[in-house]
Amino acid sequence: MLFRKTFTTETDIVQACLRGERKAQQHLYETYSGKFFAICLRYVKDRDLAEDVMIEGFMKIFEKLPQFEAKGSFEGWMKRIIVTQSLLTLRNNRNLAMEVNMDNVLEVSESTYELQHLEVDDLMELVRDLPVGYRTVFNLYAIEGYSHAEIAELLGITESTSKSQLNRARNVLKEKITKQQLKERRING
């Protein structure tokens, strides 16, 4: 008879992983890999590299598991490791270096834009197309919920640079949304 252990609580999973049980590690990976891959993909556009980052993140999760103090959400603790691993990859890969381009600032007109017909996937695609620096700060602030002080510390930039990058990311997104809606209006009459 084949016995398959199920993990009913977060504590069960954590304890089994701490004991080195492969089934628990596999369960943890299968439960969170999709969500964590999406997080990595928000920072690193290349799918293969994002998958590598996610796997490295899981390795760090298993390595640092004894440090988890159960103060707060386990998923939140793991998510922070995944985000940090994504940021380390950006920092260490010269081709993905964070740029702070003050010259090519896109000036956004005061045109109105509507989010009524914009789907989440469409918006995330627009975010993925942002320059690395803008995208990283936007993700950390708007999606992950980090403060500008935390972003500055994570990325080794000033708070004002973080705020500036976020503002520029928002302006670029507004401009892209406006252009997309004008294009749709032309097509739809």
Coordinates of N, CA, C and O in Angstrom, one line a residue:
M1 N 0.8 -1.2 0.0 CA 0.0 0.0 0.0 C 0.9 1.2 0.0 O 1.8 1.4 0.8
L2 N 0.6 2.2 -0.9 CA 1.3 3.4 -1.0 C 0.8 4.5 -0.1 O -0.4 4.7 -0.1
F3 N 1.6 5.0 0.8 CA 1.2 6.0 1.8 C 1.7 7.4 1.3 O 2.9 7.6 1.1
R4 N 0.8 8.3 1.2 CA 1.2 9.7 0.8 C 0.8 10.6 1.9 O -0.3 10.8 2.3
K5 N 1.9 11.2 2.4 CA 1.7 12.1 3.6 C 1.1 13.5 3.1 O 1.7 14.0 2.1
T6 N 0.1 14.0 3.7 CA -0.4 15.3 3.4 C -0.1 16.2 4.5 O 0.0 15.8 5.7
F7 N 0.2 17.4 4.1 CA 0.5 18.5 5.1 C -0.7 19.4 5.2 O -1.1 20.0 4.3
T8 N -1.2 19.4 6.4 CA -2.5 20.2 6.6 C -2.2 21.6 7.1 O -3.1 22.5 6.8
T9 N -1.1 21.9 7.7 CA -0.8 23.2 8.2 C 0.6 23.7 7.7 O 1.4 22.8 7.4
E10 N 0.7 24.9 7.7 CA 2.0 25.5 7.4 C 3.1 25.0 8.4 O 4.2 24.7 7.9
T11 N 2.8 24.9 9.6 CA 3.7 24.4 10.6 C 4.1 23.0 10.3 O 5.3 22.6 10.4
D12 N 3.2 22.1 9.8 CA 3.6 20.7 9.4 C 4.6 20.8 8.3 O 5.6 20.0 8.3
I13 N 4.4 21.6 7.3 CA 5.3 21.7 6.2 C 6.7 22.1 6.7 O 7.7 21.6 6.3
V14 N 6.7 23.2 7.4 CA 8.0 23.8 7.9 C 8.7 22.7 8.7 O 9.9 22.5 8.5
Q15 N 8.0 22.1 9.7 CA 8.7 21.1 10.5 C 9.2 19.9 9.7 O 10.3 19.4 9.9
A16 N 8.4 19.4 8.7 CA 8.9 18.3 7.9 C 10.1 18.8 7.0 O 11.0 18.0 6.8
C17 N 10.1 20.0 6.5 CA 11.2 20.5 5.7 C 12.4 20.6 6.6 O 13.6 20.3 6.1
L18 N 12.3 21.0 7.8 CA 13.4 21.1 8.7 C 14.0 19.8 9.0 O 15.2 19.7 9.2
R19 N 13.2 18.7 9.0 CA 13.7 17.4 9.2 C 14.3 16.8 7.9 O 14.8 15.7 7.9
G20 N 14.2 17.6 6.8 CA 14.8 17.1 5.5 C 13.9 16.2 4.7 O 14.4 15.5 3.9
E21 N 12.6 16.2 5.0 CA 11.7 15.3 4.3 C 11.5 15.8 2.9 O 11.0 16.9 2.7
R22 N 11.9 15.0 1.9 CA 11.8 15.4 0.5 C 10.4 15.6 0.0 O 10.1 16.5 -0.8
K23 N 9.4 14.9 0.5 CA 8.0 15.0 0.2 C 7.5 16.4 0.6 O 6.8 17.1 -0.1
A24 N 7.9 16.9 1.8 CA 7.5 18.2 2.3 C 8.2 19.3 1.4 O 7.5 20.3 1.1
Q25 N 9.4 19.1 1.0 CA 10.1 20.1 0.2 C 9.4 20.1 -1.2 O 9.2 21.2 -1.7
Q26 N 9.1 19.0 -1.7 CA 8.4 18.9 -3.0 C 7.0 19.6 -2.9 O 6.6 20.4 -3.8
H27 N 6.3 19.3 -1.8 CA 5.0 20.0 -1.6 C 5.1 21.5 -1.5 O 4.3 22.2 -2.1
L28 N 6.1 22.0 -0.8 CA 6.3 23.4 -0.7 C 6.6 24.0 -2.0 O 6.1 25.0 -2.4
Y29 N 7.5 23.3 -2.8 CA 7.9 23.8 -4.1 C 6.7 23.9 -5.0 O 6.4 24.9 -5.7
E30 N 5.9 22.8 -5.1 CA 4.7 22.7 -6.0 C 3.7 23.7 -5.6 O 3.0 24.2 -6.4
T31 N 3.5 24.0 -4.3 CA 2.5 24.9 -3.8 C 2.9 26.4 -4.2 O 2.0 27.1 -4.6
Y32 N 4.1 26.7 -4.2 CA 4.5 28.1 -4.3 C 5.3 28.5 -5.6 O 5.5 29.6 -5.9
S33 N 5.7 27.5 -6.3 CA 6.6 27.7 -7.5 C 5.9 28.6 -8.6 O 6.6 29.5 -9.1
G34 N 4.6 28.4 -8.8 CA 4.0 29.2 -9.8 C 3.9 30.7 -9.4 O 4.2 31.6 -10.2
K35 N 3.5 30.9 -8.2 CA 3.4 32.3 -7.6 C 4.8 33.0 -7.6 O 5.0 34.1 -8.0
F36 N 5.8 32.2 -7.2 CA 7.2 32.8 -7.1 C 7.8 33.0 -8.4 O 8.6 33.9 -8.6
F37 N 7.5 32.1 -9.4 CA 8.0 32.3 -10.7 C 7.4 33.6 -11.3 O 8.2 34.4 -11.9
A38 N 6.2 33.9 -11.1 CA 5.5 35.2 -11.5 C 6.2 36.4 -10.9 O 6.5 37.4 -11.6
I39 N 6.6 36.3 -9.6 CA 7.3 37.4 -9.0 C 8.7 37.6 -9.7 O 9.1 38.7 -10.0
C40 N 9.4 36.5 -9.9 CA 10.7 36.6 -10.5 C 10.6 37.2 -11.9 O 11.4 38.0 -12.3
L41 N 9.6 36.8 -12.6 CA 9.4 37.3 -14.0 C 9.1 38.8 -14.0 O 9.3 39.4 -15.0
R42 N 8.5 39.3 -12.9 CA 8.3 40.7 -12.9 C 9.6 41.5 -12.8 O 9.6 42.7 -13.2
Y43 N 10.6 40.9 -12.3 CA 11.9 41.6 -12.1 C 12.8 41.2 -13.3 O 13.6 42.1 -13.8
V44 N 12.8 40.0 -13.7 CA 13.7 39.5 -14.7 C 12.9 39.0 -15.9 O 12.2 38.0 -15.8
K45 N 12.9 39.7 -17.0 CA 12.0 39.4 -18.1 C 12.3 38.1 -18.8 O 11.4 37.5 -19.3
D46 N 13.5 37.7 -18.8 CA 13.9 36.4 -19.5 C 13.3 35.2 -18.7 O 13.6 35.1 -17.5
R47 N 12.5 34.4 -19.3 CA 11.8 33.3 -18.6 C 12.8 32.3 -18.0 O 12.6 31.8 -16.9
D48 N 13.8 32.0 -18.8 CA 14.8 31.0 -18.3 C 15.6 31.5 -17.1 O 15.8 30.8 -16.1
L49 N 16.0 32.8 -17.2 CA 16.7 33.4 -16.1 C 15.8 33.5 -14.8 O 16.2 33.3 -13.7
A50 N 14.5 33.9 -15.1 CA 13.5 34.0 -14.0 C 13.4 32.6 -13.3 O 13.3 32.6 -12.1
E51 N 13.3 31.6 -14.1 CA 13.2 30.2 -13.5 C 14.5 29.9 -12.7 O 14.3 29.3 -11.6
D52 N 15.6 30.3 -13.2 CA 16.9 30.0 -12.4 C 16.8 30.8 -11.1 O 17.2 30.3 -10.0
V53 N 16.4 32.1 -11.1 CA 16.3 32.9 -9.9 C 15.3 32.2 -8.9 O 15.6 32.2 -7.7
M54 N 14.2 31.7 -9.4 CA 13.2 31.1 -8.6 C 13.8 29.9 -7.9 O 13.7 29.7 -6.7
I55 N 14.5 29.1 -8.6 CA 15.1 27.9 -8.1 C 16.2 28.2 -7.0 O 16.3 27.7 -5.9
E56 N 17.0 29.2 -7.4 CA 18.0 29.7 -6.4 C 17.3 30.2 -5.1 O 17.8 30.1 -4.0
G57 N 16.2 30.9 -5.3 CA 15.4 31.4 -4.2 C 14.9 30.3 -3.3 O 15.0 30.4 -2.1
F58 N 14.4 29.2 -3.9 CA 14.0 28.1 -3.1 C 15.1 27.4 -2.4 O 15.0 27.0 -1.2
M59 N 16.3 27.4 -3.0 CA 17.5 26.8 -2.3 C 17.8 27.7 -1.1 O 18.1 27.1 0.0
K60 N 17.7 29.0 -1.2 CA 17.9 29.9 -0.1 C 16.8 29.7 1.0 O 17.1 29.7 2.2
I61 N 15.6 29.5 0.6 CA 14.5 29.2 1.5 C 14.8 28.0 2.3 O 14.7 28.0 3.6
F62 N 15.2 26.9 1.7 CA 15.5 25.7 2.4 C 16.7 25.9 3.3 O 16.8 25.3 4.4
E63 N 17.7 26.6 2.8 CA 18.9 26.9 3.6 C 18.7 27.7 4.8 O 19.2 27.5 5.9
K64 N 17.8 28.7 4.7 CA 17.5 29.6 5.8 C 16.3 29.3 6.6 O 15.9 30.0 7.6
L65 N 15.7 28.1 6.3 CA 14.5 27.7 7.0 C 14.7 27.7 8.6 O 13.7 28.1 9.3
P66 N 15.8 27.2 9.1 CA 16.0 27.3 10.5 C 15.9 28.7 11.1 O 15.6 28.8 12.3
Q67 N 16.1 29.7 10.3 CA 16.0 31.1 10.8 C 14.6 31.6 10.8 O 14.3 32.7 11.4
F68 N 13.6 30.9 10.2 CA 12.2 31.3 10.3 C 11.7 31.3 11.7 O 11.7 30.2 12.3
E69 N 11.2 32.4 12.2 CA 10.8 32.5 13.6 C 9.3 32.4 13.8 O 8.8 32.6 14.9
A70 N 8.5 32.2 12.7 CA 7.1 32.1 12.8 C 6.5 33.4 13.3 O 5.4 33.4 13.9
K71 N 7.1 34.5 13.1 CA 6.6 35.8 13.4 C 6.1 36.4 12.1 O 6.8 37.0 11.4
G72 N 4.8 36.2 11.9 CA 4.2 36.6 10.6 C 4.0 35.5 9.7 O 4.2 34.3 10.0
S73 N 3.7 35.8 8.5 CA 3.4 34.8 7.4 C 4.6 34.1 6.9 O 5.6 34.7 6.6
F74 N 4.5 32.8 6.8 CA 5.6 32.0 6.2 C 5.7 32.4 4.7 O 6.8 32.5 4.2
E75 N 4.6 32.5 4.1 CA 4.6 32.9 2.6 C 5.3 34.2 2.4 O 6.1 34.4 1.5
G76 N 5.0 35.2 3.3 CA 5.6 36.5 3.2 C 7.1 36.4 3.4 O 7.9 37.1 2.8
W77 N 7.5 35.6 4.4 CA 8.9 35.4 4.6 C 9.6 34.8 3.4 O 10.7 35.3 3.0
M78 N 9.0 33.8 2.8 CA 9.6 33.2 1.6 C 9.6 34.2 0.4 O 10.6 34.3 -0.3
K79 N 8.5 35.0 0.3 CA 8.4 35.9 -0.8 C 9.5 37.0 -0.7 O 10.1 37.4 -1.7
R80 N 9.8 37.4 0.5 CA 10.9 38.4 0.7 C 12.3 37.8 0.2 O 13.0 38.5 -0.4
I81 N 12.5 36.5 0.4 CA 13.7 35.8 -0.1 C 13.7 35.8 -1.6 O 14.7 36.1 -2.2
I82 N 12.6 35.5 -2.2 CA 12.5 35.4 -3.6 C 12.7 36.8 -4.3 O 13.5 36.9 -5.2
V83 N 12.1 37.8 -3.7 CA 12.3 39.2 -4.2 C 13.8 39.6 -4.0 O 14.4 40.1 -5.0
T84 N 14.4 39.3 -2.9 CA 15.8 39.6 -2.7 C 16.7 38.9 -3.7 O 17.6 39.5 -4.2
Q85 N 16.4 37.6 -4.0 CA 17.1 36.9 -4.9 C 17.0 37.5 -6.3 O 18.0 37.6 -7.1
S86 N 15.8 38.0 -6.7 CA 15.6 38.6 -8.0 C 16.4 39.9 -8.0 O 17.1 40.2 -9.1
L87 N 16.5 40.7 -6.9 CA 17.2 41.9 -6.9 C 18.7 41.6 -7.0 O 19.5 42.4 -7.7
L88 N 19.2 40.6 -6.3 CA 20.6 40.2 -6.4 C 21.0 39.9 -7.8 O 22.1 40.2 -8.3
T89 N 20.1 39.2 -8.5 CA 20.4 38.8 -9.9 C 20.5 40.1 -10.8 O 21.4 40.2 -11.6
L90 N 19.6 41.0 -10.6 CA 19.6 42.3 -11.3 C 21.0 43.0 -11.0 O 21.6 43.5 -11.9
R91 N 21.3 43.0 -9.8 CA 22.5 43.8 -9.4 C 23.8 43.1 -9.9 O 24.7 43.8 -10.3
N92 N 23.8 41.8 -10.0 CA 25.0 41.1 -10.4 C 25.1 40.9 -11.9 O 26.2 40.5 -12.4
N93 N 24.1 41.1 -12.6 CA 24.1 40.9 -14.1 C 24.3 42.2 -14.8 O 23.3 43.0 -14.8
R94 N 25.4 42.5 -15.3 CA 25.7 43.8 -16.0 C 24.7 44.1 -17.1 O 24.4 45.3 -17.3
N95 N 24.2 43.1 -17.8 CA 23.2 43.4 -18.8 C 21.9 43.8 -18.3 O 21.1 44.3 -19.0
L96 N 21.6 43.5 -17.0 CA 20.3 43.9 -16.4 C 20.5 45.1 -15.4 O 19.6 45.3 -14.7
A97 N 21.6 45.7 -15.5 CA 21.9 46.7 -14.4 C 20.8 47.8 -14.3 O 20.2 48.2 -15.3
M98 N 20.6 48.2 -13.1 CA 19.6 49.2 -12.8 C 20.1 50.5 -13.4 O 21.2 51.0 -13.2
E99 N 19.2 51.1 -14.2 CA 19.6 52.4 -14.8 C 18.8 53.5 -14.2 O 17.6 53.3 -13.9
V100 N 19.4 54.6 -14.1 CA 18.7 55.8 -13.6 C 19.0 56.9 -14.7 O 20.0 57.6 -14.7
N101 N 18.1 56.9 -15.7 CA 18.3 57.7 -16.9 C 17.6 59.0 -16.7 O 16.4 59.0 -16.9
M102 N 18.3 60.1 -16.4 CA 17.6 61.4 -16.2 C 17.4 62.1 -17.5 O 16.7 63.1 -17.6
D103 N 18.1 61.7 -18.6 CA 18.0 62.4 -19.8 C 16.8 62.1 -20.6 O 16.2 63.0 -21.2
N104 N 16.4 60.9 -20.7 CA 15.3 60.4 -21.5 C 14.0 60.4 -20.7 O 13.3 59.4 -20.8
V105 N 13.7 61.4 -20.0 CA 12.5 61.4 -19.2 C 11.3 61.7 -20.1 O 11.3 62.6 -20.9
L106 N 10.4 60.8 -20.0 CA 9.2 61.0 -20.9 C 8.2 61.9 -20.2 O 7.8 61.7 -19.1
E107 N 7.9 63.0 -20.9 CA 7.0 64.0 -20.3 C 5.6 63.5 -20.7 O 5.3 63.3 -21.9
V108 N 4.8 63.4 -19.7 CA 3.4 62.9 -20.0 C 2.5 64.1 -20.0 O 2.5 64.9 -19.1
S109 N 1.7 64.1 -21.1 CA 0.7 65.2 -21.2 C -0.4 65.0 -20.2 O -0.5 63.9 -19.6
E110 N -1.2 65.9 -19.9 CA -2.3 65.8 -19.0 C -3.5 65.1 -19.6 O -4.6 65.4 -19.2
S111 N -3.2 64.3 -20.6 CA -4.3 63.6 -21.2 C -5.0 62.6 -20.3 O -4.3 62.1 -19.4
T112 N -6.2 62.4 -20.4 CA -6.9 61.5 -19.5 C -6.7 60.1 -20.0 O -6.6 59.8 -21.2
Y113 N -6.7 59.2 -19.1 CA -6.6 57.8 -19.5 C -7.6 57.0 -18.6 O -7.9 57.4 -17.5
E114 N -8.1 55.9 -19.1 CA -9.0 55.1 -18.4 C -8.5 53.7 -18.2 O -7.9 53.2 -19.1
L115 N -8.8 53.2 -17.1 CA -8.4 51.8 -16.8 C -9.6 50.8 -16.9 O -9.5 49.7 -16.6
Q116 N -10.7 51.3 -17.5 CA -11.9 50.5 -17.5 C -11.7 49.2 -18.3 O -12.2 48.2 -17.9
H117 N -11.1 49.3 -19.5 CA -11.0 48.2 -20.3 C -9.6 47.5 -20.3 O -9.4 46.6 -21.1
L118 N -8.8 47.9 -19.4 CA -7.4 47.3 -19.3 C -7.5 46.1 -18.4 O -7.8 46.2 -17.2
E119 N -7.1 45.0 -18.9 CA -7.0 43.8 -18.1 C -5.7 43.7 -17.3 O -4.8 44.4 -17.7
V120 N -5.7 42.9 -16.3 CA -4.5 42.8 -15.4 C -3.4 42.3 -16.2 O -2.2 42.9 -16.1
D121 N -3.6 41.3 -17.1 CA -2.5 40.8 -17.9 C -1.9 41.9 -18.8 O -0.7 41.9 -19.0
D122 N -2.8 42.7 -19.4 CA -2.3 43.8 -20.2 C -1.4 44.8 -19.4 O -0.4 45.3 -19.9
L123 N -1.9 45.1 -18.2 CA -1.2 46.1 -17.4 C 0.2 45.5 -17.0 O 1.2 46.2 -17.0
M124 N 0.2 44.2 -16.6 CA 1.5 43.6 -16.3 C 2.4 43.5 -17.4 O 3.6 43.6 -17.3
E125 N 1.9 43.3 -18.6 CA 2.7 43.4 -19.8 C 3.4 44.7 -20.0 O 4.5 44.9 -20.4
L126 N 2.6 45.8 -19.8 CA 3.1 47.2 -19.8 C 4.2 47.4 -18.8 O 5.2 48.0 -19.1
V127 N 4.0 46.8 -17.6 CA 5.0 46.9 -16.5 C 6.3 46.2 -16.9 O 7.4 46.7 -16.8
R128 N 6.1 45.0 -17.5 CA 7.3 44.2 -18.0 C 8.1 44.9 -19.0 O 9.3 44.7 -19.1
D129 N 7.5 45.8 -19.8 CA 8.2 46.5 -20.8 C 8.9 47.8 -20.3 O 9.6 48.4 -21.1
L130 N 8.7 48.1 -19.1 CA 9.4 49.3 -18.5 C 10.9 49.0 -18.5 O 11.4 47.9 -18.3
P131 N 11.7 50.1 -18.5 CA 13.2 49.9 -18.3 C 13.4 49.3 -16.9 O 12.6 49.4 -16.0
V132 N 14.5 48.6 -16.8 CA 14.8 47.8 -15.6 C 14.6 48.6 -14.3 O 14.0 48.1 -13.3
G133 N 15.2 49.7 -14.2 CA 15.2 50.5 -13.0 C 13.7 50.9 -12.6 O 13.3 50.8 -11.5
Y134 N 13.0 51.4 -13.6 CA 11.6 51.8 -13.4 C 10.8 50.6 -12.9 O 10.0 50.7 -12.0
R135 N 10.9 49.5 -13.7 CA 10.2 48.3 -13.4 C 10.5 47.8 -12.0 O 9.5 47.4 -11.3
T136 N 11.7 47.8 -11.6 CA 12.1 47.2 -10.3 C 11.5 48.0 -9.2 O 10.9 47.5 -8.3
V137 N 11.6 49.4 -9.3 CA 11.1 50.2 -8.2 C 9.6 50.1 -8.2 O 8.9 50.0 -7.2
F138 N 8.9 50.1 -9.4 CA 7.5 50.0 -9.5 C 7.0 48.7 -8.8 O 6.1 48.7 -8.0
N139 N 7.6 47.6 -9.2 CA 7.3 46.3 -8.6 C 7.4 46.3 -7.0 O 6.5 45.9 -6.3
L140 N 8.6 46.8 -6.6 CA 8.8 46.8 -5.1 C 7.8 47.7 -4.4 O 7.3 47.3 -3.3
Y141 N 7.5 48.9 -4.9 CA 6.6 49.8 -4.3 C 5.1 49.5 -4.5 O 4.4 49.3 -3.5
A142 N 4.7 49.4 -5.7 CA 3.3 49.2 -6.0 C 2.7 47.8 -5.8 O 1.6 47.6 -5.5
I143 N 3.6 46.8 -6.1 CA 3.1 45.4 -6.0 C 3.5 44.7 -4.7 O 2.7 44.1 -4.1
E144 N 4.8 44.9 -4.3 CA 5.3 44.2 -3.1 C 5.0 45.0 -1.9 O 5.0 44.4 -0.8
G145 N 4.8 46.3 -2.0 CA 4.4 47.1 -0.8 C 5.6 47.6 0.0 O 5.4 48.0 1.2
Y146 N 6.8 47.6 -0.5 CA 7.9 48.2 0.2 C 7.8 49.7 0.2 O 7.3 50.3 -0.7
S147 N 8.4 50.3 1.3 CA 8.5 51.7 1.4 C 9.7 52.2 0.6 O 10.6 51.4 0.2
H148 N 9.8 53.5 0.3 CA 10.9 54.1 -0.4 C 12.2 53.9 0.4 O 13.2 53.7 -0.2
A149 N 12.1 54.0 1.7 CA 13.3 53.8 2.5 C 13.8 52.3 2.3 O 15.0 52.1 2.2
E150 N 12.9 51.3 2.3 CA 13.3 49.9 2.2 C 13.8 49.7 0.8 O 14.8 49.0 0.6
I151 N 13.2 50.3 -0.2 CA 13.7 50.2 -1.6 C 15.1 50.7 -1.8 O 16.0 50.1 -2.4
A152 N 15.3 51.9 -1.2 CA 16.6 52.5 -1.2 C 17.7 51.6 -0.6 O 18.8 51.4 -1.2
E153 N 17.4 51.0 0.5 CA 18.3 50.1 1.1 C 18.5 48.9 0.3 O 19.7 48.4 0.1
L154 N 17.5 48.3 -0.2 CA 17.6 47.1 -1.0 C 18.4 47.3 -2.3 O 19.2 46.4 -2.7
L155 N 18.2 48.4 -2.9 CA 18.9 48.7 -4.2 C 20.1 49.5 -4.1 O 20.8 49.7 -5.1
G156 N 20.4 50.0 -3.0 CA 21.6 50.8 -2.8 C 21.5 52.2 -3.5 O 22.4 52.7 -4.1
I157 N 20.3 52.7 -3.5 CA 20.0 54.1 -4.1 C 19.4 55.0 -3.0 O 19.2 54.5 -1.9
T158 N 19.2 56.2 -3.3 CA 18.6 57.1 -2.3 C 17.1 57.0 -2.4 O 16.6 56.6 -3.4
E159 N 16.5 57.5 -1.3 CA 15.0 57.5 -1.3 C 14.5 58.4 -2.4 O 13.5 58.0 -3.1
S160 N 15.1 59.5 -2.7 CA 14.7 60.4 -3.7 C 14.8 59.8 -5.1 O 13.9 60.0 -6.0
T161 N 15.8 58.9 -5.3 CA 15.9 58.2 -6.6 C 14.8 57.2 -6.7 O 14.2 57.1 -7.8
S162 N 14.5 56.5 -5.6 CA 13.4 55.6 -5.6 C 12.1 56.3 -6.0 O 11.3 55.8 -6.8
K163 N 11.8 57.4 -5.4 CA 10.6 58.2 -5.6 C 10.6 58.6 -7.1 O 9.5 58.6 -7.7
S164 N 11.7 59.1 -7.6 CA 11.8 59.6 -8.9 C 11.6 58.4 -9.9 O 10.8 58.6 -10.9
Q165 N 12.2 57.3 -9.7 CA 12.0 56.1 -10.6 C 10.5 55.7 -10.6 O 10.0 55.4 -11.6
L166 N 9.9 55.7 -9.4 CA 8.5 55.3 -9.4 C 7.6 56.3 -10.1 O 6.7 55.9 -10.9
N167 N 7.9 57.6 -10.0 CA 7.1 58.6 -10.7 C 7.3 58.5 -12.2 O 6.3 58.6 -12.9
R168 N 8.5 58.2 -12.6 CA 8.8 58.1 -14.0 C 8.1 56.8 -14.6 O 7.6 56.8 -15.7
A169 N 8.1 55.7 -13.8 CA 7.5 54.5 -14.2 C 6.0 54.7 -14.4 O 5.4 54.3 -15.4
R170 N 5.4 55.5 -13.4 CA 3.9 55.8 -13.5 C 3.6 56.6 -14.8 O 2.7 56.4 -15.5
N171 N 4.5 57.6 -15.0 CA 4.3 58.4 -16.2 C 4.4 57.7 -17.5 O 3.6 57.9 -18.4
V172 N 5.4 56.8 -17.6 CA 5.5 55.9 -18.8 C 4.3 55.1 -18.9 O 3.8 54.9 -20.0
L173 N 3.8 54.5 -17.8 CA 2.6 53.6 -17.9 C 1.4 54.4 -18.3 O 0.6 53.9 -19.2
K174 N 1.2 55.6 -17.8 CA 0.1 56.5 -18.2 C 0.2 56.8 -19.7 O -0.8 56.7 -20.4
E175 N 1.4 57.1 -20.2 CA 1.5 57.4 -21.6 C 1.2 56.2 -22.5 O 0.5 56.3 -23.5
K176 N 1.7 55.0 -22.1 CA 1.4 53.8 -22.8 C -0.1 53.4 -22.8 O -0.6 53.0 -23.8
I177 N -0.7 53.6 -21.7 CA -2.1 53.3 -21.6 C -2.9 54.3 -22.5 O -3.8 53.9 -23.2
T178 N -2.5 55.5 -22.5 CA -3.2 56.5 -23.3 C -3.0 56.2 -24.8 O -4.0 56.2 -25.5
K179 N -1.8 55.8 -25.2 CA -1.6 55.5 -26.6 C -2.4 54.2 -27.0 O -2.9 54.1 -28.1
Q180 N -2.4 53.2 -26.1 CA -3.2 52.0 -26.3 C -4.6 52.3 -26.5 O -5.3 51.8 -27.4
Q181 N -5.2 53.2 -25.7 CA -6.6 53.5 -25.8 C -6.9 54.3 -27.1 O -8.0 54.1 -27.7
L182 N -6.0 55.2 -27.4 CA -6.2 55.9 -28.7 C -6.2 55.0 -29.9 O -7.0 55.1 -30.8
K183 N -5.3 54.0 -29.8 CA -5.2 53.0 -30.9 C -6.5 52.2 -31.0 O -7.0 51.9 -32.0
E184 N -7.0 51.8 -29.8 CA -8.2 51.0 -29.7 C -9.4 51.8 -30.3 O -10.3 51.3 -30.9
R185 N -9.5 53.1 -30.0 CA -10.5 53.9 -30.4 C -10.5 54.1 -31.9 O -11.6 54.1 -32.6
R186 N -9.3 54.2 -32.5 CA -9.2 54.2 -34.0 C -9.7 53.0 -34.6 O -10.4 53.0 -35.6
I187 N -9.3 51.8 -34.0 CA -9.7 50.5 -34.5 C -11.2 50.3 -34.4 O -11.9 49.9 -35.3
N188 N -11.8 50.6 -33.2 CA -13.2 50.4 -33.0 C -14.1 51.5 -33.4 O -15.3 51.4 -33.4
G189 N -13.5 52.6 -33.9 CA -14.3 53.7 -34.4 C -14.9 54.5 -33.4 O -15.8 55.0 -33.0

